Amino acid sequence: MADVYDALAAPARRAILDVLADRDDQTLFEIVARLMAEHDLGLTRQAVSQHLAVLEDAGLVSARRRGRSKLHTLDTGPLREIARRWPDKDSP
Amino acid sequence: MIRIHLTSVFVDDQEKAHDFYTRVLGFETRTDIPLGDGNRWLTVGAPGDDAVQLLLEPSAHPAVGPFRDALVADGIPATQFAVDDLRAEHERLVGLGVEFTMPPTDMGPVSIAVLDDTCGNLIQLAQMAG
């Protein structure tokens, strides 16, 4: 299991989470295209694929197959753990 | 001058592909010649466009399967077609039961969407901005 903090440490991986926050069930092709269009990040498919593997391992991204395509979805579960550990002081 | 007059996609079933590319996508049959073994030289083209034909090529070669499976798994289109109004085409095709792996998405100078041709390929539709 990859450490969630290590997974979040890379700017490219945070950008991937930004892209996935917009819409569930994205293919690698869509993520690469959106990184370029929305974040000006010209990453190769191989690089994005490796980043996705780290994010999946950390539980931040879940992947499933629909038909013959692999689809990726943001999972904010590990982020809730962070919020529980260091609760917002201003919250009631 | 050398011109592009033919491009191709590998299809699992030529009859099924012919139906999808004509009835659903809206192309017209250009050439349909029997080649033996049940295979056909089968091409389609856009109405009013005689310059470029699309060959619906049998996918029987053993290299085609693994190649296409890898592309489809990552959502990568086999080829790209141009449309004037991407959102209208998307709506029309969804109404006909077509599945999209990527809905219409603005990418700066171009808007794109990716559909499943039901014959083993993903196809990108693109509308140039402006």
Short mmCIF file of C-alpha atoms in Angstrom, two decimals:
data_model
loop_
_atom_site.label_atom_id
_atom_site.label_comp_id
_atom_site.label_asym_id
_atom_site.label_seq_id
_atom_site.Cartn_x
_atom_site.Cartn_y
_atom_site.Cartn_z
CA MET A 1 0.00 0.00 0.00
CA ALA A 2 1.52 3.30 -1.09
CA ASP A 3 1.56 6.06 1.48
CA VAL A 4 -1.18 8.60 0.80
CA TYR A 5 1.20 11.46 1.64
CA ASP A 6 3.79 10.18 -0.82
CA ALA A 7 1.05 9.82 -3.42
CA LEU A 8 -0.04 13.43 -2.89
CA ALA A 9 3.51 14.80 -2.85
CA ALA A 10 3.91 14.90 -6.65
CA PRO A 11 2.32 17.91 -8.41
CA ALA A 12 1.46 15.74 -11.44
CA ARG A 13 -0.49 13.32 -9.25
CA ARG A 14 -2.40 16.19 -7.64
CA ALA A 15 -3.25 17.43 -11.13
CA ILE A 16 -4.54 13.95 -12.02
CA LEU A 17 -6.81 14.09 -8.95
CA ASP A 18 -8.01 17.55 -10.10
CA VAL A 19 -8.88 16.07 -13.49
CA LEU A 20 -10.70 13.13 -11.91
CA ALA A 21 -12.63 15.43 -9.56
CA ASP A 22 -14.43 16.76 -12.63
CA ARG A 23 -15.94 13.47 -13.77
CA ASP A 24 -15.97 9.79 -12.76
CA ASP A 25 -14.97 6.90 -15.03
CA GLN A 26 -12.24 8.44 -17.18
CA THR A 27 -9.96 6.45 -19.49
CA LEU A 28 -6.20 6.99 -19.56
CA PHE A 29 -6.70 8.75 -22.91
CA GLU A 30 -9.12 11.27 -21.40
CA ILE A 31 -6.90 11.94 -18.36
CA VAL A 32 -3.86 12.59 -20.58
CA ALA A 33 -5.90 14.90 -22.84
CA ARG A 34 -7.35 16.84 -19.90
CA LEU A 35 -3.94 17.22 -18.23
CA MET A 36 -2.76 18.87 -21.43
CA ALA A 37 -5.84 21.01 -22.03
CA GLU A 38 -6.65 22.04 -18.46
CA HIS A 39 -3.28 21.97 -16.69
CA ASP A 40 -0.84 22.53 -19.55
CA LEU A 41 0.89 19.29 -18.50
CA GLY A 42 2.29 17.38 -21.49
CA LEU A 43 2.85 14.04 -19.79
CA THR A 44 3.26 10.81 -21.74
CA ARG A 45 0.68 8.06 -21.39
CA GLN A 46 3.35 5.91 -19.76
CA ALA A 47 4.08 8.57 -17.13
CA VAL A 48 0.39 9.12 -16.37
CA SER A 49 -0.13 5.35 -16.19
CA GLN A 50 2.64 5.07 -13.59
CA HIS A 51 1.21 7.98 -11.57
CA LEU A 52 -2.23 6.33 -11.68
CA ALA A 53 -0.74 3.09 -10.34
CA VAL A 54 0.65 4.98 -7.31
CA LEU A 55 -2.70 6.73 -6.75
CA GLU A 56 -4.56 3.41 -7.02
CA ASP A 57 -2.15 1.81 -4.58
CA ALA A 58 -2.79 4.64 -2.11
CA GLY A 59 -6.54 4.19 -2.47
CA LEU A 60 -7.04 7.65 -3.98
CA VAL A 61 -8.14 6.28 -7.35
CA SER A 62 -10.27 3.25 -8.05
CA ALA A 63 -10.27 1.52 -11.42
CA ARG A 64 -12.84 -0.73 -13.05
CA ARG A 65 -13.49 -2.21 -16.45
CA ARG A 66 -16.53 -1.33 -18.51
CA GLY A 67 -16.58 -3.39 -21.64
CA ARG A 68 -12.95 -3.50 -22.71
CA SER A 69 -11.94 -0.08 -21.35
CA LYS A 70 -10.36 0.64 -17.97
CA LEU A 71 -12.03 3.56 -16.19
CA HIS A 72 -10.61 5.61 -13.30
CA THR A 73 -12.54 7.34 -10.52
CA LEU A 74 -11.42 9.59 -7.65
CA ASP A 75 -11.81 8.06 -4.18
CA THR A 76 -11.64 10.71 -1.45
CA GLY A 77 -11.75 8.14 1.36
CA PRO A 78 -8.07 8.52 2.31
CA LEU A 79 -8.51 12.33 2.40
CA ARG A 80 -11.25 11.96 5.03
CA GLU A 81 -8.72 10.11 7.16
CA ILE A 82 -6.48 13.19 6.95
CA ALA A 83 -9.37 15.46 8.00
CA ARG A 84 -10.19 13.15 10.92
CA ARG A 85 -6.59 13.16 12.07
CA TRP A 86 -6.27 16.95 11.97
CA PRO A 87 -9.82 18.30 12.31
CA ASP A 88 -10.60 21.83 11.18
CA LYS A 89 -10.29 23.98 14.35
CA ASP A 90 -13.01 26.36 13.16
CA SER A 91 -15.58 23.59 12.80
CA PRO A 92 -18.23 23.38 15.53
CA MET B 1 1.05 15.68 -55.31
CA ILE B 2 0.40 12.64 -53.15
CA ARG B 3 -3.05 12.67 -51.56
CA ILE B 4 -4.76 10.59 -48.88
CA HIS B 5 -7.70 8.79 -50.48
CA LEU B 6 -8.12 5.78 -48.21
CA THR B 7 -7.75 5.11 -44.53
CA SER B 8 -8.89 2.03 -42.65
CA VAL B 9 -10.16 0.57 -39.42
CA PHE B 10 -10.05 -3.11 -38.51
CA VAL B 11 -13.55 -4.42 -37.80
CA ASP B 12 -14.65 -7.67 -36.12
CA ASP B 13 -17.57 -8.18 -38.49
CA GLN B 14 -17.83 -6.39 -41.83
CA GLU B 15 -21.63 -6.68 -42.07
CA LYS B 16 -22.13 -5.30 -38.58
CA ALA B 17 -19.56 -2.56 -39.25
CA HIS B 18 -21.28 -1.63 -42.52
CA ASP B 19 -24.56 -1.18 -40.65
CA PHE B 20 -22.94 0.93 -37.92
CA TYR B 21 -20.88 3.15 -40.21
CA THR B 22 -23.78 3.79 -42.64
CA ARG B 23 -27.05 3.64 -40.67
CA VAL B 24 -25.69 5.03 -37.39
CA LEU B 25 -22.75 7.28 -38.29
CA GLY B 26 -24.26 8.36 -41.62
CA PHE B 27 -21.62 7.35 -44.18
CA GLU B 28 -22.50 5.99 -47.65
CA THR B 29 -21.23 2.79 -49.24
CA ARG B 30 -18.49 3.55 -51.80
CA THR B 31 -17.18 0.11 -52.78
CA ASP B 32 -18.34 -3.41 -51.92
CA ILE B 33 -16.41 -6.14 -53.75
CA PRO B 34 -16.22 -9.81 -52.67
CA LEU B 35 -12.63 -10.93 -52.03
CA GLY B 36 -13.27 -14.62 -51.27
CA ASP B 37 -13.44 -16.37 -47.89
CA GLY B 38 -16.43 -14.15 -47.13
CA ASN B 39 -14.23 -11.07 -47.00
CA ARG B 40 -15.15 -7.90 -48.90
CA TRP B 41 -13.31 -4.79 -50.10
CA LEU B 42 -15.79 -2.59 -48.28
CA THR B 43 -15.40 1.18 -48.18
CA VAL B 44 -17.64 4.00 -46.99
CA GLY B 45 -17.45 7.77 -47.31
CA ALA B 46 -19.19 10.91 -46.13
CA PRO B 47 -22.05 12.18 -48.33
CA GLY B 48 -20.69 14.77 -50.78
CA ASP B 49 -17.07 13.88 -50.02
CA ASP B 50 -15.46 11.83 -52.78
CA ALA B 51 -11.88 12.54 -51.71
CA VAL B 52 -11.46 10.09 -48.84
CA GLN B 53 -12.82 6.61 -48.24
CA LEU B 54 -12.75 4.53 -45.08
CA LEU B 55 -11.91 0.86 -45.55
CA LEU B 56 -13.71 -1.49 -43.14
CA GLU B 57 -10.97 -4.10 -43.02
CA PRO B 58 -11.37 -7.61 -41.56
CA SER B 59 -9.55 -7.99 -38.24
CA ALA B 60 -8.53 -11.63 -38.70
CA HIS B 61 -4.75 -11.08 -38.57
CA PRO B 62 -3.45 -12.36 -35.20
CA ALA B 63 -1.62 -9.08 -34.48
CA VAL B 64 -4.81 -7.02 -34.64
CA GLY B 65 -6.44 -8.40 -31.47
CA PRO B 66 -3.70 -7.61 -28.94
CA PHE B 67 -3.00 -4.25 -30.60
CA ARG B 68 -6.62 -3.13 -30.49
CA ASP B 69 -7.25 -4.54 -27.01
CA ALA B 70 -4.38 -2.44 -25.65
CA LEU B 71 -5.68 0.72 -27.33
CA VAL B 72 -9.27 0.20 -26.20
CA ALA B 73 -8.19 -0.61 -22.62
CA ASP B 74 -6.53 2.81 -22.40
CA GLY B 75 -9.39 4.56 -24.24
CA ILE B 76 -7.28 5.45 -27.28
CA PRO B 77 -9.21 6.03 -30.53
CA ALA B 78 -8.30 4.12 -33.69
CA THR B 79 -9.05 7.15 -35.85
CA GLN B 80 -10.75 10.52 -35.85
CA PHE B 81 -13.67 12.00 -37.77
CA ALA B 82 -14.59 15.66 -38.06
CA VAL B 83 -18.02 17.02 -37.15
CA ASP B 84 -19.54 20.51 -37.43
CA ASP B 85 -21.53 20.33 -34.18
CA LEU B 86 -20.10 17.87 -31.66
CA ARG B 87 -22.81 18.24 -29.03
CA ALA B 88 -25.60 17.75 -31.57
CA GLU B 89 -23.89 14.64 -32.99
CA HIS B 90 -23.33 13.29 -29.48
CA GLU B 91 -26.99 13.76 -28.65
CA ARG B 92 -28.11 12.17 -31.92
CA LEU B 93 -25.79 9.15 -31.49
CA VAL B 94 -26.67 8.59 -27.82
CA GLY B 95 -30.31 8.56 -28.97
CA LEU B 96 -29.37 5.72 -31.33
CA GLY B 97 -27.83 3.75 -28.46
CA VAL B 98 -24.17 4.55 -29.16
CA GLU B 99 -21.89 4.36 -26.12
CA PHE B 100 -19.29 7.06 -25.51
CA THR B 101 -16.18 6.42 -23.41
CA MET B 102 -15.63 10.20 -23.32
CA PRO B 103 -18.42 12.77 -23.58
CA PRO B 104 -17.91 16.02 -25.53
CA THR B 105 -15.00 17.82 -23.86
CA ASP B 106 -13.44 21.18 -24.69
CA MET B 107 -9.69 20.93 -25.30
CA GLY B 108 -8.92 24.51 -26.26
CA PRO B 109 -8.72 24.70 -30.07
CA VAL B 110 -10.75 21.52 -30.44
CA SER B 111 -13.63 19.73 -28.74
CA ILE B 112 -13.52 15.96 -28.76
CA ALA B 113 -15.60 12.94 -27.80
CA VAL B 114 -14.85 9.21 -28.08
CA LEU B 115 -17.39 6.54 -29.04
CA ASP B 116 -17.40 2.74 -29.29
CA ASP B 117 -18.05 1.56 -32.87
CA THR B 118 -19.25 -1.87 -31.57
CA CYS B 119 -16.80 -3.53 -34.00
CA GLY B 120 -13.72 -3.39 -31.80
CA ASN B 121 -12.68 0.27 -32.07
CA LEU B 122 -12.97 3.57 -30.30
CA ILE B 123 -13.56 6.51 -32.64
CA GLN B 124 -12.83 10.14 -31.85
CA LEU B 125 -15.17 12.87 -33.08
CA ALA B 126 -13.60 16.33 -33.27
CA GLN B 127 -14.99 19.79 -33.79
CA MET B 128 -12.50 22.57 -34.42
CA ALA B 129 -13.28 25.74 -32.46
CA GLY B 130 -14.35 28.85 -34.35
#
